[in-house]
Coordinates of C-alpha atoms and ligand atoms in Angstrom, one line a residue:
X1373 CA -147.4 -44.3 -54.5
X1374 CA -150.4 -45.9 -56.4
X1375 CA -149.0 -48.2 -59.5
X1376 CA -152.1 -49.2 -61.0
X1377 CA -151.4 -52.8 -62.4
X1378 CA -147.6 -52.1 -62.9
X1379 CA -145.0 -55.0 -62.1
X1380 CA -142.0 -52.2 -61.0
X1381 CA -139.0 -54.2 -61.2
X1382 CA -136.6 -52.1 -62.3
X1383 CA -135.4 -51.2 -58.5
X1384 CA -131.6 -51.3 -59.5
X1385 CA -132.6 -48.2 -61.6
X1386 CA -134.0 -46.2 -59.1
X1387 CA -136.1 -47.3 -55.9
X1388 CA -139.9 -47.2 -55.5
X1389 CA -140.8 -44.0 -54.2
X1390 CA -141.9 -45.2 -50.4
X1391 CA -145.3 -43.4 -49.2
X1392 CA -143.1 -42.4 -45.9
X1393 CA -140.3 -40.7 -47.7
X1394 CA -142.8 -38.8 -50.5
X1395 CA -144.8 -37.7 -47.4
X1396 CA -141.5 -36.4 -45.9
X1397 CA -140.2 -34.7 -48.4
X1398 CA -143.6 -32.7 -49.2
X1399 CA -143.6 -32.1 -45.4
X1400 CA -139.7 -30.2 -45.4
X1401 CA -141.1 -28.6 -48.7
X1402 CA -144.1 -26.8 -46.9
X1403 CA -141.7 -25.9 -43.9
X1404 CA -139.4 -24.3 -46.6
X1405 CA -141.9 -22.2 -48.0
X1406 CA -142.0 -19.9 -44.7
X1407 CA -138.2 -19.7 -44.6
X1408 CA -139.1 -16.9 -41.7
X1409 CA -139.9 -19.5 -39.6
X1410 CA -137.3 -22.3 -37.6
X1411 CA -137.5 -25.8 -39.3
X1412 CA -138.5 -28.6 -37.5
X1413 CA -135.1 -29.8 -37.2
X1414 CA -132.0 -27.9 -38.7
X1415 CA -130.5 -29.3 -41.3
X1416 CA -127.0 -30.1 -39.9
X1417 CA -129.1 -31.8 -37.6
X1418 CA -130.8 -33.9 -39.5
X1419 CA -127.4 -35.2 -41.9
X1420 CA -125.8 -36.1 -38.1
X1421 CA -129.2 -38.1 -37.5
X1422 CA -129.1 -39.5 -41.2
X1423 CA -125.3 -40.4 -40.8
X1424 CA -126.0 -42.5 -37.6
X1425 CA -128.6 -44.5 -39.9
X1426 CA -125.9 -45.1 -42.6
X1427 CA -123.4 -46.1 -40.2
X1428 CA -125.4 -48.3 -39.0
X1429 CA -125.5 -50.3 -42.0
X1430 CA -121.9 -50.2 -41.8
X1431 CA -119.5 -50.4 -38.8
X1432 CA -121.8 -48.6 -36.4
X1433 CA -119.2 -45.5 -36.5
X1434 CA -121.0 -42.3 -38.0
X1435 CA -117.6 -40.3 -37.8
X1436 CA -116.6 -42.4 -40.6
X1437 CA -119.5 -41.4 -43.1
X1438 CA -119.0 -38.3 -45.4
X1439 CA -122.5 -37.1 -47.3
X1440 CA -121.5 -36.7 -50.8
X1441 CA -123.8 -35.9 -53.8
X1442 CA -123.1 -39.0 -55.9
X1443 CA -120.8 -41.9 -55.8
X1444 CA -118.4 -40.7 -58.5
X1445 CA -117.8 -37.9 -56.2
X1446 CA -116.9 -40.2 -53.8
X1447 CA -114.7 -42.5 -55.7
X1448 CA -112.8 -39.4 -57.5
X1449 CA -112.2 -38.7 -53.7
X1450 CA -110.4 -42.1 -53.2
X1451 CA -109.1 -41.4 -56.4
X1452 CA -107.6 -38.2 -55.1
X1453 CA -105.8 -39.7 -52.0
X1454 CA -104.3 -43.4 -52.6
X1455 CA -101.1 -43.2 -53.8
X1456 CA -100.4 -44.4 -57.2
X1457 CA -97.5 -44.3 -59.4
X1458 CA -96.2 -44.9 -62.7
X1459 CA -96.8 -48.5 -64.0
X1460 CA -98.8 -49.0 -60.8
X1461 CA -101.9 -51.3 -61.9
X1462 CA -105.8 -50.6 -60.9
X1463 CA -107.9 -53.6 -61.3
X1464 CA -111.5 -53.2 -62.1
X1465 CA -114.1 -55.1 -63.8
X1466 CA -114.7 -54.9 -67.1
X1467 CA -118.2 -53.1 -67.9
X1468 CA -118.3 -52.3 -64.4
X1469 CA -120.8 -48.9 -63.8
X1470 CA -118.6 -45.7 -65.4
X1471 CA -118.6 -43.6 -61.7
X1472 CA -116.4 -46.6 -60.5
X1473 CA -114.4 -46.5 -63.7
X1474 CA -113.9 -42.6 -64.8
X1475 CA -112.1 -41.9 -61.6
X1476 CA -109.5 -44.4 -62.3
X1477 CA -109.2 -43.7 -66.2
X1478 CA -108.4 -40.4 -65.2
X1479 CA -105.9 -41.1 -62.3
X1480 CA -104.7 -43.3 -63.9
X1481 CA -103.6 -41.0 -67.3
X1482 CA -102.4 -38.6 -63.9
X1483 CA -100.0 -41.0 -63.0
X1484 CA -98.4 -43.0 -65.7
X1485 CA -100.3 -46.2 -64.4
X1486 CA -102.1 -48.8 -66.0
X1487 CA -106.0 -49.7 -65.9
X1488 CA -106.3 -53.7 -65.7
X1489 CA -110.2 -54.5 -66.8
X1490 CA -111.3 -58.5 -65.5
X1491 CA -113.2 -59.9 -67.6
X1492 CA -116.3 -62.3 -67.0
X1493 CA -115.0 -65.6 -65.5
X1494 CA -116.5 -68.8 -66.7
X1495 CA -120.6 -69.5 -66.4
X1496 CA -120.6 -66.1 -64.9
X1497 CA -117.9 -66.2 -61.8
X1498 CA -116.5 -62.5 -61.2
X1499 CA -115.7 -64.2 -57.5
X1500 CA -112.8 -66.5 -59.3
X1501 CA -112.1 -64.1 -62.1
X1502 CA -110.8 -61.5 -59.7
X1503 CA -109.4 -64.8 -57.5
X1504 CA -107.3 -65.0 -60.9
X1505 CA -106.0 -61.7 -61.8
X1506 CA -104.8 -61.4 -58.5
X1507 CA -103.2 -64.5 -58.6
X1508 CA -101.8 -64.4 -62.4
X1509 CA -101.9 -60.7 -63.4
X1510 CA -99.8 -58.0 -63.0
X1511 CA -100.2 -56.8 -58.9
X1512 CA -102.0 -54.1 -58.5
X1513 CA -102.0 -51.2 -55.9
X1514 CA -105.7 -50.3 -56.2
X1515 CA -108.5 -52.6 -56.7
X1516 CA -111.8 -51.2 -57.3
X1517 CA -115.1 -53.0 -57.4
X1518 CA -118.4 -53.5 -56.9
X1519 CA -120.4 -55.8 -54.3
X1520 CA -123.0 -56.5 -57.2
X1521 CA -122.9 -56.1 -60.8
X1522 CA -125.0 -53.2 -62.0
X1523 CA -126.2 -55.0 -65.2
X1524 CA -126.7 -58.6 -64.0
X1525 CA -126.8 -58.8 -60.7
X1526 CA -123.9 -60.8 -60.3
X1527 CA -122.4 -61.7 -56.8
X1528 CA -119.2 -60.7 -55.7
X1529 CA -117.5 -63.2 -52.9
X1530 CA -115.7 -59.6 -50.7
X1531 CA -115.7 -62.3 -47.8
X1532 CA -113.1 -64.5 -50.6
X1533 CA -111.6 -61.6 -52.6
X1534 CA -110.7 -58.9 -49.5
X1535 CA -108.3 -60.9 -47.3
X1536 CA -106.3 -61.7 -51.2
X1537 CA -106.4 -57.7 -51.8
X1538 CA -105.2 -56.8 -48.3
X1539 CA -102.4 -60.1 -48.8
X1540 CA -100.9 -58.1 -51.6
X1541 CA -101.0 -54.6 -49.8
X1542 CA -103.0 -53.5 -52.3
X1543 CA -105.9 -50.7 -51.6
X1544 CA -109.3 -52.0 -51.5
X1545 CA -112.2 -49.6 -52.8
X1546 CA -115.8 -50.4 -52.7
X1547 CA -118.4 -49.4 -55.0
X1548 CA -121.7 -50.4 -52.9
X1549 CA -124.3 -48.4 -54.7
X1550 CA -126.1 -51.8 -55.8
X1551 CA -126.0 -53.7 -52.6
X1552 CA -125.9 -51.6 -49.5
X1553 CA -130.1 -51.2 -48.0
X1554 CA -130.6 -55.0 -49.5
X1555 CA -127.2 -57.0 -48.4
X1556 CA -125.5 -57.1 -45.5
X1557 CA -122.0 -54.9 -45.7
X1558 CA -119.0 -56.8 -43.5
X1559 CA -117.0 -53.3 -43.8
X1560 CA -114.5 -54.9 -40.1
X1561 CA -113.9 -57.9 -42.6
X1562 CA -113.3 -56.4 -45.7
X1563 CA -111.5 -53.3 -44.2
X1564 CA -111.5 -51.4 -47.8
X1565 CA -109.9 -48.0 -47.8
X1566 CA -112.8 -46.2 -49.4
X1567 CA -116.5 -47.6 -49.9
X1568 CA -119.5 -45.6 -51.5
X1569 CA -123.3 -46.0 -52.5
X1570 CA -125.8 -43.9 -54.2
X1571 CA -128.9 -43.2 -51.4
X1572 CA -131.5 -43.6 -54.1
X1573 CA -131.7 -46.9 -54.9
X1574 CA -131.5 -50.2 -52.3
X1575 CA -131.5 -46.9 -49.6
X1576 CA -135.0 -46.0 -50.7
X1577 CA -133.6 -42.2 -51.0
X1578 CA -133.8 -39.3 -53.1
X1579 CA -131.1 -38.6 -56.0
X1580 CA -128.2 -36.2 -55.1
X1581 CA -127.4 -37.3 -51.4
X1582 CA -125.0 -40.3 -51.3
X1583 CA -122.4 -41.8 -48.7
X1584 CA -118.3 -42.5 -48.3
X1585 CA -117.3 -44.7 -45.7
X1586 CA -113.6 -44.0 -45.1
X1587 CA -111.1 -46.0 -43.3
X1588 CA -109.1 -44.1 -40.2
X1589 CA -106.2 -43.3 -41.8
X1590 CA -108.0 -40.8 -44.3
X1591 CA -110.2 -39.3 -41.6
X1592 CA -107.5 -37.7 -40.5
X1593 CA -105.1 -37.6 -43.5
X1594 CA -107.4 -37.5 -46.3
X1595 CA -107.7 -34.5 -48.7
X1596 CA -111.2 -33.2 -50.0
X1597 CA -111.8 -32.7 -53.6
X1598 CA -113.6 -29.4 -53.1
X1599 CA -113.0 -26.6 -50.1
X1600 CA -116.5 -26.7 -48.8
X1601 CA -116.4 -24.3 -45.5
X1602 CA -119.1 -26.8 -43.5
X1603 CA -116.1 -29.3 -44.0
X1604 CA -114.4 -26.8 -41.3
X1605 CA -114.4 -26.4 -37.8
X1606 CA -114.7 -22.9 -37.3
X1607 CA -117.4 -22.5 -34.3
X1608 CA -119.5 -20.1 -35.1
X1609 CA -116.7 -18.0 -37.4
X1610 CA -118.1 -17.4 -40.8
X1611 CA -115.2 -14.9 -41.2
X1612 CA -112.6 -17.1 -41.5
X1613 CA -108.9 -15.6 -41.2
X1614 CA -106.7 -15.3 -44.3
X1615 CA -103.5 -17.1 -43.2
X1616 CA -104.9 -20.5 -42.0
X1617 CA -108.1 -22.2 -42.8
X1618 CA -110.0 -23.7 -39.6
X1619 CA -109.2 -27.3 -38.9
X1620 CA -111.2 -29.7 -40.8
X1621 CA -114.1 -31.4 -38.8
X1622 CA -113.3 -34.9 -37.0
X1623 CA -113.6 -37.5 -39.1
X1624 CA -114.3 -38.3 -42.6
X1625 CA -116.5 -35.3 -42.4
X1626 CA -113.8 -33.4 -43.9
X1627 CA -115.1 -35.0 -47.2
X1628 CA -118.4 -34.1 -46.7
X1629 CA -119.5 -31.9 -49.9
X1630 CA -121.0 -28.4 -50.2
X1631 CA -125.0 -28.1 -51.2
X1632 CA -126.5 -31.3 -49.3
X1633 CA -127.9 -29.3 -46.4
X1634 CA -131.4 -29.2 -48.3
X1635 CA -134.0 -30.7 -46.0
X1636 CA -136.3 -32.0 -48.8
X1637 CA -133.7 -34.4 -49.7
X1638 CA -132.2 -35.3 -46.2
X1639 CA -136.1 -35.7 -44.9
X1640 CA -136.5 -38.1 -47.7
X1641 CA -133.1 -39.7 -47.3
X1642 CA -133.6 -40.2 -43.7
X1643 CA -137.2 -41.7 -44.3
X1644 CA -135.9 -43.9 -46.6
X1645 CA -132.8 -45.2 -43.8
X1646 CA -135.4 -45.6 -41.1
X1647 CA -137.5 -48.0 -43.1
X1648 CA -134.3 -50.2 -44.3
X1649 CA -133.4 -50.2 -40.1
X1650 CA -137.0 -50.9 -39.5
X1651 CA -137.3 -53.9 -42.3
X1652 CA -133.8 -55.2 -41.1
X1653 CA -131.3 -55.4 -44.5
X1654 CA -130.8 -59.2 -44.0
X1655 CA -134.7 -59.6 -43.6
X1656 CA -134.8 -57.7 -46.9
X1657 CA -132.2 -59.7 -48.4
X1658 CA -134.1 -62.8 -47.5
X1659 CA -137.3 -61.9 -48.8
X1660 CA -136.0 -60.6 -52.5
X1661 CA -133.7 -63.9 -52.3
X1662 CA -137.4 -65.8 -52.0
X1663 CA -138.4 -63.5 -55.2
X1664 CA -135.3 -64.1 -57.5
X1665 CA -135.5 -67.7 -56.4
X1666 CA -139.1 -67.8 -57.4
X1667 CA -138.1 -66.2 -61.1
X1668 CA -135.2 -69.0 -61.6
X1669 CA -137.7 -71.3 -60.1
X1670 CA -140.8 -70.4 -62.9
X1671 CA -138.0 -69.7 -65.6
X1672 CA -136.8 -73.6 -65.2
X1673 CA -140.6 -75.0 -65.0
X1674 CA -141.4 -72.6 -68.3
X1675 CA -138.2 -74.3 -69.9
X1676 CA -136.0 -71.4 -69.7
X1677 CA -133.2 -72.3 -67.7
X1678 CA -130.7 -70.9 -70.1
X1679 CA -132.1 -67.5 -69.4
X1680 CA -130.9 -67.3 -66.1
X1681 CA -128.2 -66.0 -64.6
X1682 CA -126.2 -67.6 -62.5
X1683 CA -124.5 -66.5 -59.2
X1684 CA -127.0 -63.3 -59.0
X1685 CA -127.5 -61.4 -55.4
X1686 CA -130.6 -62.3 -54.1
X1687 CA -132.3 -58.8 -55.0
X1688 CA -131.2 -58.9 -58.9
X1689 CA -130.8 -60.7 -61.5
X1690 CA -130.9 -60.8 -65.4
X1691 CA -133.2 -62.5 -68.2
X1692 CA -131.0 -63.6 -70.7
X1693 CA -132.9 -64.4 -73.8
X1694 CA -131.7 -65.4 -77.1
X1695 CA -130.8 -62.3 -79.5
X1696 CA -133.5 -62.6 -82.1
X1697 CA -136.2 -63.5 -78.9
X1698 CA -135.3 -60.1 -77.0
X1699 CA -137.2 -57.5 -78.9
X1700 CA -140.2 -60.1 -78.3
X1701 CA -139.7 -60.6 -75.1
X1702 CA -139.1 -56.9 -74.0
X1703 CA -142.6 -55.6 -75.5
X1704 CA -144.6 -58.5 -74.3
X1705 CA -143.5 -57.3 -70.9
X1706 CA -144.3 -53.6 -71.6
X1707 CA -147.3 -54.6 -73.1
X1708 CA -148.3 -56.4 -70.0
X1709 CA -146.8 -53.2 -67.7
X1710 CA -143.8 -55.3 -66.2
X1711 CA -141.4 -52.6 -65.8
X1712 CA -138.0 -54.0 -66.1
X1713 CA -134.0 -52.5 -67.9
X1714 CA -133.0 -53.3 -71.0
X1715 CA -129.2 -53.6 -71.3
X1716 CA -126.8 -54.9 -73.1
X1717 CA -128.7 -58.1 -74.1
X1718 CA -130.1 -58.1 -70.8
X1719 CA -133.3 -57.7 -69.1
X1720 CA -132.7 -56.7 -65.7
X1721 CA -135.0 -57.8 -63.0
X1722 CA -135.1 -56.0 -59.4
X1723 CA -138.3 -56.2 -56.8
X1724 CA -138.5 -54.9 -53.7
X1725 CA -141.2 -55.7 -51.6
X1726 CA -143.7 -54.4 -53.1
X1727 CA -143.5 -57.3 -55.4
X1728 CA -145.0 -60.6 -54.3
X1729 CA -143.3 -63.7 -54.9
X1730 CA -146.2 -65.1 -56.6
X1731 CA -145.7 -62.2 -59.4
X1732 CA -142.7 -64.4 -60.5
X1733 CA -144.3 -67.1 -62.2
X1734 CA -146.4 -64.3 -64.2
X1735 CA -143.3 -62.8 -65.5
X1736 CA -141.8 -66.2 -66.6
X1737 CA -144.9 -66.7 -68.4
X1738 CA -145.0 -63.6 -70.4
X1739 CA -141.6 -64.4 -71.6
X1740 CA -142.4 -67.8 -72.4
X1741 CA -145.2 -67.1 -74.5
X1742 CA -143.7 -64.1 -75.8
X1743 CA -141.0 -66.5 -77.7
X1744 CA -143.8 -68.7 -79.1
Ligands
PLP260 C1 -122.9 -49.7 -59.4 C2 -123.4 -48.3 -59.5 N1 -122.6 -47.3 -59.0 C3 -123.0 -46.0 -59.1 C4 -124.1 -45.6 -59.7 C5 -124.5 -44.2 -59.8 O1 -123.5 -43.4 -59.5 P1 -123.5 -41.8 -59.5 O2 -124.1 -41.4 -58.2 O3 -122.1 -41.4 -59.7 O4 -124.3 -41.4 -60.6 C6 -124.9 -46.6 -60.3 C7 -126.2 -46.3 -61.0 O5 -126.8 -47.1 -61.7 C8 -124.5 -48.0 -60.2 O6 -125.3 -49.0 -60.7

């Protein structure tokens, strides 16, 4: 869509509306308006289609992908199924995004078991922080984190920290929402129970559609959260019998929800999957690594190396300005339309590739002046 002169960089927040998925969606909006008439494709189509592309970024096996509406719904359904007991321990991070935390706050008060928070390792390591707790804390049966910190951008090592989870028999759960469309996702390696991610960020989707990967044990033990009747295999039955509900469907399609079969949002979902496939999500990675380098890069050469933080993924990463310097900082860059998050002390910086490395160096300028 046109931006005008505007430096979008706030792509953790909420993706750049691609031209191919806004002409999709308006295309599945026309059809709908003639609801007399067939669709181009049906939805239930269209999800299997959409599943295959999100599986794709996974472990290649679409009967392991459930179409949820947002990733809390999906983690309140791992919530729902591993076992925990009382004094069991869930570790998270501390400050990590609330739809990975809520789930577990809540289980936990269930239960009688205790919520263990990590906090922020020294110069920034969350990779040897949760090394740590698992080593030192209390063992816990559930760990639940994210590939990516929502605020900073910091790096979690899963290649390090999944083979210690799985050592202690503990369950692994995987909040993905910031990572999975711009880093590759090792799920054979990391072998996590239950892994989630929003579709309308690094997936290029709309809001309201977003994916669980399940391991094979709760495809076929798992229980939903909600009764959704497209969760059963009933044939053509829409009279189902009082006594017995149908079998659930194979796979972790027994957790798909009710309400996603609206083709505006899977024609824009599935636009948005085709162009990750297309871009290749290691070619993505790559290229916003070259961006965020770029930043660090112009942020050292404008004398603000203390800014930076360190460890980020290669598609986010955080300005880190002094306290009294942040108000300053944060209207010089909406003055100059370089569209960025505030939080927390932070200014959170996320390009996709509609940003061009050369738009770096502006952006460590307008901070650098900013503070004089
Ligand atoms: C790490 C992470 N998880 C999840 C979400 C959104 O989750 P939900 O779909 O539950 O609103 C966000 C949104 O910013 C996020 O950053």
């Amino acid at each position: 869509m046109p931006s005008g002169d505007v430096l979008y960089l706030a792509c953790a927040a909420m993706a750049p509306r691609l031209r191919a998925v806004q002409a999709a969606g308006l295309a599945a909006l026309d059809a709908g308006a003639a609801p007399w008439q067939a669709p181009p494709e049906p939805p239930e189509a269209m999800l299997e289609r959409l599943r295959g592309g999100i599986a794709a970024l996974l472990d290649g096996d679409s009967g392991a992908i459930a179409a949820v509406p947002s990733a809390s719904y999906g983690l309140a359904t791992a919530a729902r199924n591993l076992p925990l007991d009382a004094g069991d321990v869930v570790l998270v991070l501390e400050g990590q995004f609330p739809s990975n935390l809520l789930p577990w706050q809540q289980r936990c008060a269930e239960r009688g078991a205790r919520l263990v928070g990590v906090q922020r390792g020294e110069g920034g390591d969350w990779t040897a922080a949760v090394l740590a707790a698992l080593e030192s804390g209390p063992l816990p049966r559930i760990v639940a984190l994210p590939q990516v910190r929502w605020d900073d951008g910091a790096l979690l090592d899963l290649d390090r920290i999944a083979p210690r989870v799985h050592d202690i028999g503990a369950a692994l759960v995987l909040d993905l929402s910031q990572s999975l469309g711009a880093l590759p996702a090792d799920l054979a390696r990391w072998r996590p129970d239950f892994a989630v991610s929003v579709g309308y960020k690094w997936l290029l989707g709309p809001v309201g559609l977003a994916w669980l990967w399940c391991a094979p044990h709760w495809r076929t033990l798992g229980l939903a959260i909600e009764q959704h009747w497209s969760a059963r295999d009933a044939g053509d039955g829409w009279r189902f019998p009082l006594d017995d509900a149908p079998l659930y469907r194979a796979g972790a399609l027994r957790f798909d929800a009710g309400g996603l079969d609206d083709p505006v949002r899977l024609a824009m979902a599935a636009a948005g999957v085709a162009q990750v496939a297309a871009w290749g999500v290691a070619a993505i990675a790559d290229a916003l690594g070259e961006r965020t380098r770029a930043l660090d890069a112009a942020l050292d050469a404008q004398g603000l190396s203390r800014w930076k933080t360190p460890g980020h993924a290669p598609h986010i990463t955080a300005l880190r300005p002094p306290a009294d310097q942040l108000d300053a900082v944060f209207a010089a860059f909406q003055r100059e339309r370089i569209v960025c998050t505030r939080r927390y002390g932070l200014l959170r910086i996320a390009p996709h590739l509609h940003v061009e490395v050369e738009d770096m160096a502006r952006v460590a300028a307008v901070a650098a002046a900013a503070t004089c």
